[in-house]
């Protein structure tokens, strides 16, 4: 009898160990992606193709022209690529149901502009000098989230800066980088969709610390909404401390981040909420260390 009981106990233990872990329940609402449009039915952006004098060189001009070709084509089709990328980014978090009947996200491309041209000559430094040329695109999109009754419950504006090309010439040494229209538009879709998805996701299910071990924290979101190298700023529940972290590992449901600078990380405890500082946000260049007066 004892042997039978031991065998039965071992079998039950094995069954418990082998039983699949139930999936984490969705804690956010159902969200679907609605219409995305642009001003004047997208035709306003066609004029950029003929403004040759604004660009520093022929390659930059060709990149801009190709970019706007892709933009106009996607725009008249209601931005299917951007909408798909946004839906995928929200779905990847595992916190939102993707179905009709819940909240609906709509967007409006409100501004596209470009800057570029050679930088002014710098003063001579010894036998030579240096010059810097940089060309970028700025894309702004407004978005709103409406409930099933059509009421706006959340909205914001996202502006992304996309580098077209750069040229650095230092005393005879030259380094140049550039990318064409398809590459630029691919970067736009990724950067814009993930930035919008982060704002929407963190509005309904805030980004927060779920574990703190020394100078390392674990966050309740993972890839692709959080990516390696991204800057995260956490605030203590009572607001008494703020610390910056850099994401060092991102899985499908959570991520790890390491302290950056000398923030008061001891006060950053589980439950502390956080924000993502975008790489093109001026706040990304903020100080990371406290000033210490010299003796």
mmCIF file of C-alpha atoms in Angstrom, residues 10-115:
data_model
loop_
_atom_site.group_PDB
_atom_site.id
_atom_site.type_symbol
_atom_site.label_atom_id
_atom_site.label_comp_id
_atom_site.label_asym_id
_atom_site.label_seq_id
_atom_site.Cartn_x
_atom_site.Cartn_y
_atom_site.Cartn_z
ATOM 1 C CA UNK A 10 5.152 11.102 -7.378
ATOM 2 C CA UNK A 11 2.796 11.025 -10.367
ATOM 3 C CA UNK A 12 0.735 13.901 -8.976
ATOM 4 C CA UNK A 13 3.886 15.918 -8.289
ATOM 5 C CA UNK A 14 5.094 15.317 -11.835
ATOM 6 C CA UNK A 15 1.716 16.379 -13.202
ATOM 7 C CA UNK A 16 1.881 19.600 -11.223
ATOM 8 C CA UNK A 17 5.417 20.328 -12.431
ATOM 9 C CA UNK A 18 4.543 19.614 -16.064
ATOM 10 C CA UNK A 19 1.259 21.510 -16.096
ATOM 11 C CA UNK A 20 1.473 24.574 -18.385
ATOM 12 C CA UNK A 21 1.555 27.947 -16.701
ATOM 13 C CA UNK A 22 -1.643 29.839 -17.538
ATOM 14 C CA UNK A 23 -1.198 32.886 -19.754
ATOM 15 C CA UNK A 24 -1.225 36.260 -18.057
ATOM 16 C CA UNK A 25 -4.678 37.827 -18.227
ATOM 17 C CA UNK A 26 -5.038 40.990 -20.273
ATOM 18 C CA UNK A 27 -5.279 43.952 -17.939
ATOM 19 C CA UNK A 28 -6.011 46.638 -20.516
ATOM 20 C CA UNK A 29 -9.051 47.394 -22.696
ATOM 21 C CA UNK A 30 -9.775 46.258 -26.240
ATOM 22 C CA UNK A 31 -8.202 48.619 -28.794
ATOM 23 C CA UNK A 32 -8.613 48.689 -32.570
ATOM 24 C CA UNK A 33 -6.994 50.940 -35.188
ATOM 25 C CA UNK A 34 -9.286 53.243 -37.154
ATOM 26 C CA UNK A 35 -8.687 55.691 -39.989
ATOM 27 C CA UNK A 36 -5.487 57.688 -40.439
ATOM 28 C CA UNK A 37 -5.470 60.665 -42.816
ATOM 29 C CA UNK A 38 -3.565 63.814 -43.721
ATOM 30 C CA UNK A 39 -4.361 67.388 -44.615
ATOM 31 C CA UNK A 40 -5.755 68.181 -48.088
ATOM 32 C CA UNK A 41 -6.125 64.500 -48.975
ATOM 33 C CA UNK A 42 -2.343 64.036 -49.017
ATOM 34 C CA UNK A 43 -1.791 66.139 -52.154
ATOM 35 C CA UNK A 44 -0.046 68.902 -50.219
ATOM 36 C CA UNK A 45 3.057 66.733 -49.856
ATOM 37 C CA UNK A 46 3.495 66.326 -53.604
ATOM 38 C CA UNK A 47 4.807 69.872 -53.875
ATOM 39 C CA UNK A 48 8.005 69.003 -52.012
ATOM 40 C CA UNK A 49 9.308 66.961 -54.939
ATOM 41 C CA UNK A 50 9.893 70.069 -57.044
ATOM 42 C CA UNK A 51 11.635 72.254 -54.466
ATOM 43 C CA UNK A 52 15.182 71.390 -55.488
ATOM 44 C CA UNK A 53 16.837 74.526 -54.078
ATOM 45 C CA UNK A 54 16.127 73.586 -50.455
ATOM 46 C CA UNK A 55 18.452 70.592 -50.423
ATOM 47 C CA UNK A 56 22.218 70.552 -50.074
ATOM 48 C CA UNK A 57 23.040 68.084 -52.852
ATOM 49 C CA UNK A 58 21.483 65.893 -55.506
ATOM 50 C CA UNK A 59 21.458 62.742 -53.364
ATOM 51 C CA UNK A 60 19.626 64.439 -50.513
ATOM 52 C CA UNK A 61 17.139 65.856 -53.020
ATOM 53 C CA UNK A 62 16.572 62.373 -54.476
ATOM 54 C CA UNK A 63 16.091 60.930 -50.967
ATOM 55 C CA UNK A 64 13.493 63.552 -50.082
ATOM 56 C CA UNK A 65 11.689 63.098 -53.401
ATOM 57 C CA UNK A 66 11.598 59.320 -53.006
ATOM 58 C CA UNK A 67 10.415 59.684 -49.405
ATOM 59 C CA UNK A 68 7.481 61.872 -50.391
ATOM 60 C CA UNK A 69 6.603 59.465 -53.198
ATOM 61 C CA UNK A 70 6.192 56.679 -50.630
ATOM 62 C CA UNK A 71 4.418 59.044 -48.241
ATOM 63 C CA UNK A 72 1.811 60.163 -50.774
ATOM 64 C CA UNK A 73 1.212 56.601 -51.982
ATOM 65 C CA UNK A 74 0.663 55.355 -48.422
ATOM 66 C CA UNK A 75 -1.368 58.410 -47.481
ATOM 67 C CA UNK A 76 -3.987 58.019 -50.218
ATOM 68 C CA UNK A 77 -4.412 54.389 -49.107
ATOM 69 C CA UNK A 78 -5.192 55.433 -45.511
ATOM 70 C CA UNK A 79 -1.692 54.576 -44.222
ATOM 71 C CA UNK A 80 -2.090 50.781 -44.179
ATOM 72 C CA UNK A 81 1.559 50.142 -43.287
ATOM 73 C CA UNK A 82 1.568 52.590 -40.374
ATOM 74 C CA UNK A 83 -1.755 51.288 -39.046
ATOM 75 C CA UNK A 84 -0.554 47.685 -39.240
ATOM 76 C CA UNK A 85 2.699 48.585 -37.461
ATOM 77 C CA UNK A 86 0.767 50.390 -34.713
ATOM 78 C CA UNK A 87 -1.619 47.465 -34.230
ATOM 79 C CA UNK A 88 1.312 45.046 -34.056
ATOM 80 C CA UNK A 89 3.122 47.224 -31.504
ATOM 81 C CA UNK A 90 0.055 47.326 -29.220
ATOM 82 C CA UNK A 91 -0.611 43.607 -29.637
ATOM 83 C CA UNK A 92 3.001 42.753 -28.780
ATOM 84 C CA UNK A 93 2.557 44.081 -25.244
ATOM 85 C CA UNK A 94 0.057 41.300 -24.458
ATOM 86 C CA UNK A 95 -1.993 43.742 -22.407
ATOM 87 C CA UNK A 96 -4.679 44.734 -24.906
ATOM 88 C CA UNK A 97 -7.307 42.776 -26.812
ATOM 89 C CA UNK A 98 -7.307 43.450 -30.556
ATOM 90 C CA UNK A 99 -10.980 43.514 -31.515
ATOM 91 C CA UNK A 100 -13.792 45.863 -32.439
ATOM 92 C CA UNK A 101 -16.167 47.201 -29.833
ATOM 93 C CA UNK A 102 -13.613 48.824 -27.564
ATOM 94 C CA UNK A 103 -11.484 51.904 -28.015
ATOM 95 C CA UNK A 104 -10.587 53.132 -31.508
ATOM 96 C CA UNK A 105 -7.361 54.954 -32.413
ATOM 97 C CA UNK A 106 -7.436 57.510 -35.244
ATOM 98 C CA UNK A 107 -4.612 59.695 -36.506
ATOM 99 C CA UNK A 108 -3.903 62.762 -38.608
ATOM 100 C CA UNK A 109 -0.573 63.542 -40.283
ATOM 101 C CA UNK A 110 -0.371 67.269 -39.602
ATOM 102 C CA UNK A 111 3.161 68.287 -40.570
ATOM 103 C CA UNK A 112 6.062 67.027 -42.658
ATOM 104 C CA UNK A 113 9.113 69.190 -43.191
ATOM 105 C CA UNK A 114 12.792 68.882 -43.948
ATOM 106 C CA UNK A 115 15.964 70.728 -43.090
#
